[in-house]
Structures are given as structure tokens and as C-alpha cells.
Amino acid sequence: MTEAAELPPAPPAAQTVFGERLPEAVRYAELLADAGVRRGLIGPREVPRLWERHLLNCAVLSEAVPEGVTVCDVGSGAGLPGIPLALVRPDLRITLLEPLLRRTTFLQEVVELLGLDHVTVVRGRAEEVLGSLPPVHVVTARAVAPLDRLAGWGVPLLRPYGEMLALKGDTAEEELKGARAALSKLGVVRTSVLHVGGGVVEPLSTVVRVEVGESPGGVRFAAKRAKAARVARPSRSVRRRR
């Protein structure tokens, strides 16, 4: 029996969450169960629980994302949570940021196959694209790293007064408590723990929300962004016609 054959049918909750995009969600699940396993993007043991543990768990993050904003999914991997979020929220402009070539290749294939015109795949690390990637309203992430390290990557990519939404597990409150000092240095002004997915997933998906003030990433990253902008922008003396 192949790994793809072990994929269970979409549960009733998937119809509620994905609506008319359910066929695309099913196709994505099939791609994860087949090419995703063969390419080492997910483990074969995850195939039987792809719907509940992965697709639905990520799709309900949409409850916490404002309408019509720009989103960067940091360390997107196999596209979680970015792809499920894109399927349920066509109003968003989403960037899938991932440093590994084999993963970005898979992500680009998925985006094209599913017709996700509002999604862009970018290969690179968060610290590498700072200044070249336009700042976004929302950064998303899932199981990428401990919260303090994750915030160091994601928060500097935000616009002023933006927010990072990190899908976490049972240790969310503990991680948040341990990361408060690091978050403060990054310009974070407010934090909270949300539980989303009522009536869809059990247990509920846990989301750590990190909101920034007027200087995302703090003083150090403000200086880095300004330097990157100067390098990318021609000087006035060059642009001026004499």
C-alpha cells in the first residue's frame, strides 16, 4: 500500500472550512501524502492524520487574521499554515518564505496546480530578505522554532503595528512567559494566547499573538532596514538629471 493510499477522506469539517475550495484542499492533501512524503517534507506517519492535525489545524488560523492584509509565512516548509490559509482566504496576499530549494520547488508546484494567484513563493531566510521583502501586516509560523528565536526572525518583517501569529502547542503560555524579555527588545508591545477552531478541530488550535509598535524588531532592525533601503534605492545625485 502506498503512502498516498493511506490518506483518509476529507472529514465533514473540511467542507465547512474550505467550502468551494474543498477540491483544491483535497488535491493539496494528496500532494502532501505522495510527493510530500517522497521528498521528505512530511513524515509518512503524518499521512493518516493530515486533515485534522495539519490542514484543518492550520486553516482555522484564518479566524485570527484581519481582512485584506499582507501575510508572510516564515519557514513555510510544506506550506503549513500558508497554503491552507490561502485556500480559505483569497482576500489575503501571502508570501511563503522558505530557505530550502526542495521545499520551495514543491511550494511553487502546489501554488501553480491549485491556482493560488494571491500567493508568492520566496526562497530565503527571514534575516536575508529583511529590507528587500516589503514589510507585511501579519507574519505566520508553525513549529519552526522556540518563540523567542521565531520572533527574532519574524517580527522584523512586520509593518509598524503589525502582528505575528504563531501556531503552538500546550507549552504556548510557558514559551510566552520565557520569551517576554526578548520580545520586548524586539519592539513587541502586546502578547496574547488565542484558541481557534471551535467546532472544527479538537483540541482547539493554540495561537500566540505578538503585536508590535511603531518599530518592529526594535532599534537594531530599524537601522538594518534603513541601510537595506539605501542600498536598494539610487541616491538623489544619481537620479537627478543635470
mmCIF file of C-alpha atoms in Angstrom:
data_model
loop_
_atom_site.group_PDB
_atom_site.id
_atom_site.type_symbol
_atom_site.label_atom_id
_atom_site.label_comp_id
_atom_site.label_asym_id
_atom_site.label_seq_id
_atom_site.Cartn_x
_atom_site.Cartn_y
_atom_site.Cartn_z
ATOM 1 C CA MET A 1 0.000 0.000 0.000
ATOM 2 C CA THR A 2 1.369 3.405 -0.930
ATOM 3 C CA GLU A 3 1.527 6.316 1.456
ATOM 4 C CA ALA A 4 -0.982 8.202 -0.715
ATOM 5 C CA ALA A 5 -3.485 5.331 -0.353
ATOM 6 C CA GLU A 6 -3.394 5.744 3.427
ATOM 7 C CA LEU A 7 -4.777 9.260 3.192
ATOM 8 C CA PRO A 8 -8.274 9.229 4.735
ATOM 9 C CA PRO A 9 -11.170 11.001 3.007
ATOM 10 C CA ALA A 10 -11.840 14.611 3.903
ATOM 11 C CA PRO A 11 -13.846 14.823 7.139
ATOM 12 C CA PRO A 12 -17.175 16.707 7.236
ATOM 13 C CA ALA A 13 -15.472 19.672 8.926
ATOM 14 C CA ALA A 14 -13.329 20.172 5.831
ATOM 15 C CA GLN A 15 -16.402 21.083 3.790
ATOM 16 C CA THR A 16 -17.345 23.680 6.394
ATOM 17 C CA VAL A 17 -13.875 25.203 6.487
ATOM 18 C CA PHE A 18 -12.821 25.080 2.831
ATOM 19 C CA GLY A 19 -16.238 25.442 1.179
ATOM 20 C CA GLU A 20 -15.977 25.664 -2.592
ATOM 21 C CA ARG A 21 -12.201 25.267 -2.366
ATOM 22 C CA LEU A 22 -12.529 21.773 -0.887
ATOM 23 C CA PRO A 23 -11.424 20.071 -4.150
ATOM 24 C CA GLU A 24 -8.195 22.098 -4.031
ATOM 25 C CA ALA A 25 -7.731 21.214 -0.362
ATOM 26 C CA VAL A 26 -8.158 17.521 -1.221
ATOM 27 C CA ARG A 27 -5.600 17.868 -4.015
ATOM 28 C CA TYR A 28 -3.160 19.525 -1.614
ATOM 29 C CA ALA A 29 -3.635 16.712 0.894
ATOM 30 C CA GLU A 30 -2.939 14.182 -1.858
ATOM 31 C CA LEU A 31 0.238 16.034 -2.852
ATOM 32 C CA LEU A 32 1.441 16.055 0.755
ATOM 33 C CA ALA A 33 0.692 12.346 1.143
ATOM 34 C CA ASP A 34 2.529 11.478 -2.068
ATOM 35 C CA ALA A 35 5.227 13.910 -3.200
ATOM 36 C CA GLY A 36 5.461 15.456 0.260
ATOM 37 C CA VAL A 37 6.427 12.121 1.780
ATOM 38 C CA ARG A 38 8.711 11.062 -1.091
ATOM 39 C CA ARG A 39 10.622 14.340 -0.899
ATOM 40 C CA GLY A 40 10.934 14.219 2.869
ATOM 41 C CA LEU A 41 8.723 17.234 3.545
ATOM 42 C CA ILE A 42 6.477 15.360 5.951
ATOM 43 C CA GLY A 43 6.851 12.029 7.713
ATOM 44 C CA PRO A 44 4.861 9.016 6.468
ATOM 45 C CA ARG A 45 3.259 8.624 9.883
ATOM 46 C CA GLU A 46 1.581 12.002 9.420
ATOM 47 C CA VAL A 47 -0.431 10.867 6.385
ATOM 48 C CA PRO A 48 -3.378 9.297 8.294
ATOM 49 C CA ARG A 49 -3.810 12.499 10.320
ATOM 50 C CA LEU A 50 -3.143 15.075 7.616
ATOM 51 C CA TRP A 51 -6.640 16.532 7.758
ATOM 52 C CA GLU A 52 -7.121 17.011 11.494
ATOM 53 C CA ARG A 53 -3.545 17.654 12.592
ATOM 54 C CA HIS A 54 -2.345 19.699 9.652
ATOM 55 C CA LEU A 55 -4.813 21.110 7.103
ATOM 56 C CA LEU A 56 -7.709 21.937 9.410
ATOM 57 C CA ASN A 57 -5.424 22.882 12.301
ATOM 58 C CA CYS A 58 -3.774 25.450 10.035
ATOM 59 C CA ALA A 59 -6.863 26.634 8.146
ATOM 60 C CA VAL A 60 -8.606 27.789 11.325
ATOM 61 C CA LEU A 61 -5.779 30.274 11.854
ATOM 62 C CA SER A 62 -7.808 32.419 9.446
ATOM 63 C CA GLU A 63 -10.066 33.315 12.386
ATOM 64 C CA ALA A 64 -7.237 35.467 13.769
ATOM 65 C CA VAL A 65 -6.150 37.159 10.511
ATOM 66 C CA PRO A 66 -7.714 40.530 9.578
ATOM 67 C CA GLU A 67 -9.305 41.036 6.169
ATOM 68 C CA GLY A 68 -7.321 42.109 3.128
ATOM 69 C CA VAL A 69 -3.859 42.172 4.696
ATOM 70 C CA THR A 70 -0.441 41.022 3.541
ATOM 71 C CA VAL A 71 0.962 37.880 5.138
ATOM 72 C CA CYS A 72 4.398 36.261 5.253
ATOM 73 C CA ASP A 73 4.521 32.593 6.259
ATOM 74 C CA VAL A 74 8.019 32.188 7.735
ATOM 75 C CA GLY A 75 9.689 28.806 7.365
ATOM 76 C CA SER A 76 6.745 27.616 5.302
ATOM 77 C CA GLY A 77 8.161 24.119 4.767
ATOM 78 C CA ALA A 78 5.497 22.053 3.009
ATOM 79 C CA GLY A 79 3.145 25.047 3.050
ATOM 80 C CA LEU A 80 1.750 24.882 6.568
ATOM 81 C CA PRO A 81 -0.012 27.079 7.553
ATOM 82 C CA GLY A 82 0.350 29.226 4.420
ATOM 83 C CA ILE A 83 -1.388 27.005 1.849
ATOM 84 C CA PRO A 84 -4.499 26.130 3.937
ATOM 85 C CA LEU A 85 -4.766 29.803 4.888
ATOM 86 C CA ALA A 86 -4.576 30.789 1.225
ATOM 87 C CA LEU A 87 -7.314 28.311 0.305
ATOM 88 C CA VAL A 88 -9.813 29.786 2.761
ATOM 89 C CA ARG A 89 -8.756 33.447 2.440
ATOM 90 C CA PRO A 90 -8.499 34.678 -1.161
ATOM 91 C CA ASP A 91 -8.564 38.242 0.207
ATOM 92 C CA LEU A 92 -5.021 37.900 1.554
ATOM 93 C CA ARG A 93 -1.722 38.446 -0.261
ATOM 94 C CA ILE A 94 0.518 35.689 1.046
ATOM 95 C CA THR A 95 4.269 35.134 0.730
ATOM 96 C CA LEU A 96 5.614 31.664 1.508
ATOM 97 C CA LEU A 97 9.157 32.193 2.762
ATOM 98 C CA GLU A 98 11.354 29.095 2.846
ATOM 99 C CA PRO A 99 15.160 28.715 2.576
ATOM 100 C CA LEU A 100 15.435 25.149 1.198
ATOM 101 C CA LEU A 101 15.275 24.627 -2.571
ATOM 102 C CA ARG A 102 13.461 21.277 -2.487
ATOM 103 C CA ARG A 103 10.725 22.837 -0.378
ATOM 104 C CA THR A 104 10.341 25.978 -2.463
ATOM 105 C CA THR A 105 10.181 23.799 -5.579
ATOM 106 C CA PHE A 106 7.318 21.833 -4.026
ATOM 107 C CA LEU A 107 5.576 25.017 -2.878
ATOM 108 C CA GLN A 108 5.762 26.566 -6.337
ATOM 109 C CA GLU A 109 4.300 23.404 -7.857
ATOM 110 C CA VAL A 110 1.428 23.468 -5.348
ATOM 111 C CA VAL A 111 0.700 27.156 -5.920
ATOM 112 C CA GLU A 112 0.516 26.628 -9.683
ATOM 113 C CA LEU A 113 -1.532 23.408 -9.504
ATOM 114 C CA LEU A 114 -4.073 24.922 -7.132
ATOM 115 C CA GLY A 115 -4.285 28.242 -8.992
ATOM 116 C CA LEU A 116 -3.341 30.345 -5.972
ATOM 117 C CA ASP A 117 -2.716 33.628 -7.766
ATOM 118 C CA HIS A 118 -2.572 35.536 -4.492
ATOM 119 C CA VAL A 119 0.398 33.502 -3.226
ATOM 120 C CA THR A 120 4.102 34.109 -3.927
ATOM 121 C CA VAL A 121 6.941 31.723 -3.086
ATOM 122 C CA VAL A 122 10.248 33.275 -2.000
ATOM 123 C CA ARG A 123 13.392 31.297 -1.282
ATOM 124 C CA GLY A 124 15.448 32.704 1.575
ATOM 125 C CA ARG A 125 15.817 33.128 5.296
ATOM 126 C CA ALA A 126 13.951 35.836 7.159
ATOM 127 C CA GLU A 127 17.161 37.647 8.065
ATOM 128 C CA GLU A 128 18.263 37.590 4.411
ATOM 129 C CA VAL A 129 15.116 39.154 2.939
ATOM 130 C CA LEU A 130 14.894 41.951 5.503
ATOM 131 C CA GLY A 131 14.822 45.181 3.523
ATOM 132 C CA SER A 132 14.126 43.512 0.178
ATOM 133 C CA LEU A 133 10.783 41.919 1.066
ATOM 134 C CA PRO A 134 8.121 44.600 1.637
ATOM 135 C CA PRO A 135 7.028 44.692 5.308
ATOM 136 C CA VAL A 136 3.778 42.818 5.926
ATOM 137 C CA HIS A 137 0.787 43.213 8.218
ATOM 138 C CA VAL A 138 0.949 39.645 9.549
ATOM 139 C CA VAL A 139 3.673 37.025 9.942
ATOM 140 C CA THR A 140 2.582 33.419 10.420
ATOM 141 C CA ALA A 141 4.612 30.414 11.521
ATOM 142 C CA ARG A 142 4.127 26.862 12.731
ATOM 143 C CA ALA A 143 6.517 24.612 14.638
ATOM 144 C CA VAL A 144 9.546 26.461 13.289
ATOM 145 C CA ALA A 145 11.482 27.268 16.475
ATOM 146 C CA PRO A 146 11.085 28.353 20.116
ATOM 147 C CA LEU A 147 9.099 31.571 20.390
ATOM 148 C CA ASP A 148 11.990 33.886 21.257
ATOM 149 C CA ARG A 149 14.032 32.723 18.269
ATOM 150 C CA LEU A 150 10.995 32.686 15.987
ATOM 151 C CA ALA A 151 10.153 36.261 16.935
ATOM 152 C CA GLY A 152 13.713 37.306 16.112
ATOM 153 C CA TRP A 153 13.130 36.104 12.567
ATOM 154 C CA GLY A 154 9.518 37.099 12.050
ATOM 155 C CA VAL A 155 8.931 40.352 13.931
ATOM 156 C CA PRO A 156 11.422 42.450 11.878
ATOM 157 C CA LEU A 157 9.430 41.562 8.727
ATOM 158 C CA LEU A 158 6.333 43.313 10.067
ATOM 159 C CA ARG A 159 4.978 46.735 9.283
ATOM 160 C CA PRO A 160 4.555 49.099 12.227
ATOM 161 C CA TYR A 161 1.664 47.897 14.400
ATOM 162 C CA GLY A 162 1.641 44.506 12.676
ATOM 163 C CA GLU A 163 1.400 41.137 14.381
ATOM 164 C CA MET A 164 2.955 37.691 14.359
ATOM 165 C CA LEU A 165 0.650 34.672 14.725
ATOM 166 C CA ALA A 166 2.482 31.514 15.771
ATOM 167 C CA LEU A 167 0.719 28.162 15.962
ATOM 168 C CA LYS A 168 1.942 26.500 19.126
ATOM 169 C CA GLY A 169 1.048 23.562 21.328
ATOM 170 C CA ASP A 170 0.375 23.049 25.014
ATOM 171 C CA THR A 171 3.552 24.912 26.002
ATOM 172 C CA ALA A 172 2.379 28.214 24.488
ATOM 173 C CA GLU A 173 1.848 30.017 27.802
ATOM 174 C CA GLU A 174 5.182 28.784 29.152
ATOM 175 C CA GLU A 175 7.044 29.779 25.983
ATOM 176 C CA LEU A 176 5.460 33.201 26.041
ATOM 177 C CA LYS A 177 6.429 33.754 29.646
ATOM 178 C CA GLY A 178 10.035 32.769 28.963
ATOM 179 C CA ALA A 179 10.269 34.962 25.868
ATOM 180 C CA ARG A 180 8.897 38.228 27.278
ATOM 181 C CA ALA A 181 12.287 39.908 27.718
ATOM 182 C CA ALA A 182 13.386 39.027 24.174
ATOM 183 C CA LEU A 183 10.042 40.145 22.762
ATOM 184 C CA SER A 184 10.272 43.494 24.493
ATOM 185 C CA LYS A 185 13.663 44.160 22.880
ATOM 186 C CA LEU A 186 12.085 43.409 19.504
ATOM 187 C CA GLY A 187 9.540 46.196 19.888
ATOM 188 C CA VAL A 188 6.649 43.973 20.954
ATOM 189 C CA VAL A 189 4.009 45.905 22.879
ATOM 190 C CA ARG A 190 1.304 43.291 23.458
ATOM 191 C CA THR A 191 1.015 39.492 23.585
ATOM 192 C CA SER A 192 -1.843 37.032 23.985
ATOM 193 C CA VAL A 193 -2.735 33.372 23.553
ATOM 194 C CA LEU A 194 -5.749 32.534 21.383
ATOM 195 C CA HIS A 195 -7.657 29.301 20.877
ATOM 196 C CA VAL A 196 -9.276 28.975 17.451
ATOM 197 C CA GLY A 197 -11.173 26.315 15.531
ATOM 198 C CA GLY A 198 -14.206 25.771 17.759
ATOM 199 C CA GLY A 199 -16.459 23.126 16.221
ATOM 200 C CA VAL A 200 -13.748 22.207 13.701
ATOM 201 C CA VAL A 201 -10.685 20.813 15.488
ATOM 202 C CA GLU A 202 -10.288 19.111 18.840
ATOM 203 C CA PRO A 203 -8.271 20.157 20.694
ATOM 204 C CA LEU A 204 -8.511 23.767 19.565
ATOM 205 C CA SER A 205 -5.552 25.264 17.728
ATOM 206 C CA THR A 206 -3.412 27.399 20.019
ATOM 207 C CA VAL A 207 -2.053 30.643 18.596
ATOM 208 C CA VAL A 208 0.419 33.027 20.195
ATOM 209 C CA ARG A 209 -0.277 36.573 19.020
ATOM 210 C CA VAL A 210 2.613 39.015 19.214
ATOM 211 C CA GLU A 211 1.798 42.648 18.382
ATOM 212 C CA VAL A 212 4.427 45.278 17.669
ATOM 213 C CA GLY A 213 4.508 49.039 17.983
ATOM 214 C CA GLU A 214 5.980 51.610 15.619
ATOM 215 C CA SER A 215 9.414 49.939 15.485
ATOM 216 C CA PRO A 216 9.133 46.226 14.567
ATOM 217 C CA GLY A 217 12.306 44.436 15.577
ATOM 218 C CA GLY A 218 13.488 47.264 17.769
ATOM 219 C CA VAL A 219 16.191 49.839 17.140
ATOM 220 C CA ARG A 220 18.766 47.418 15.720
ATOM 221 C CA PHE A 221 16.459 46.125 12.999
ATOM 222 C CA ALA A 222 15.199 49.612 12.181
ATOM 223 C CA ALA A 223 18.786 50.539 11.350
ATOM 224 C CA LYS A 224 19.222 47.400 9.218
ATOM 225 C CA ARG A 225 16.041 48.150 7.274
ATOM 226 C CA ALA A 226 17.113 51.722 6.660
ATOM 227 C CA LYS A 227 20.532 50.579 5.428
ATOM 228 C CA ALA A 228 18.961 48.000 3.106
ATOM 229 C CA ALA A 229 16.597 50.628 1.708
ATOM 230 C CA ARG A 230 19.514 52.978 0.963
ATOM 231 C CA VAL A 231 21.357 50.222 -0.885
ATOM 232 C CA ALA A 232 18.270 49.306 -2.928
ATOM 233 C CA ARG A 233 17.377 52.926 -3.761
ATOM 234 C CA PRO A 234 19.559 55.068 -6.080
ATOM 235 C CA SER A 235 20.893 58.212 -4.480
ATOM 236 C CA ARG A 236 19.337 61.548 -5.393
ATOM 237 C CA SER A 237 22.505 62.668 -7.120
ATOM 238 C CA VAL A 238 22.263 59.686 -9.466
ATOM 239 C CA ARG A 239 18.578 60.174 -10.230
ATOM 240 C CA ARG A 240 18.808 63.950 -10.800
ATOM 241 C CA ARG A 241 19.212 64.946 -14.398
ATOM 242 C CA ARG A 242 21.736 67.697 -14.924
#
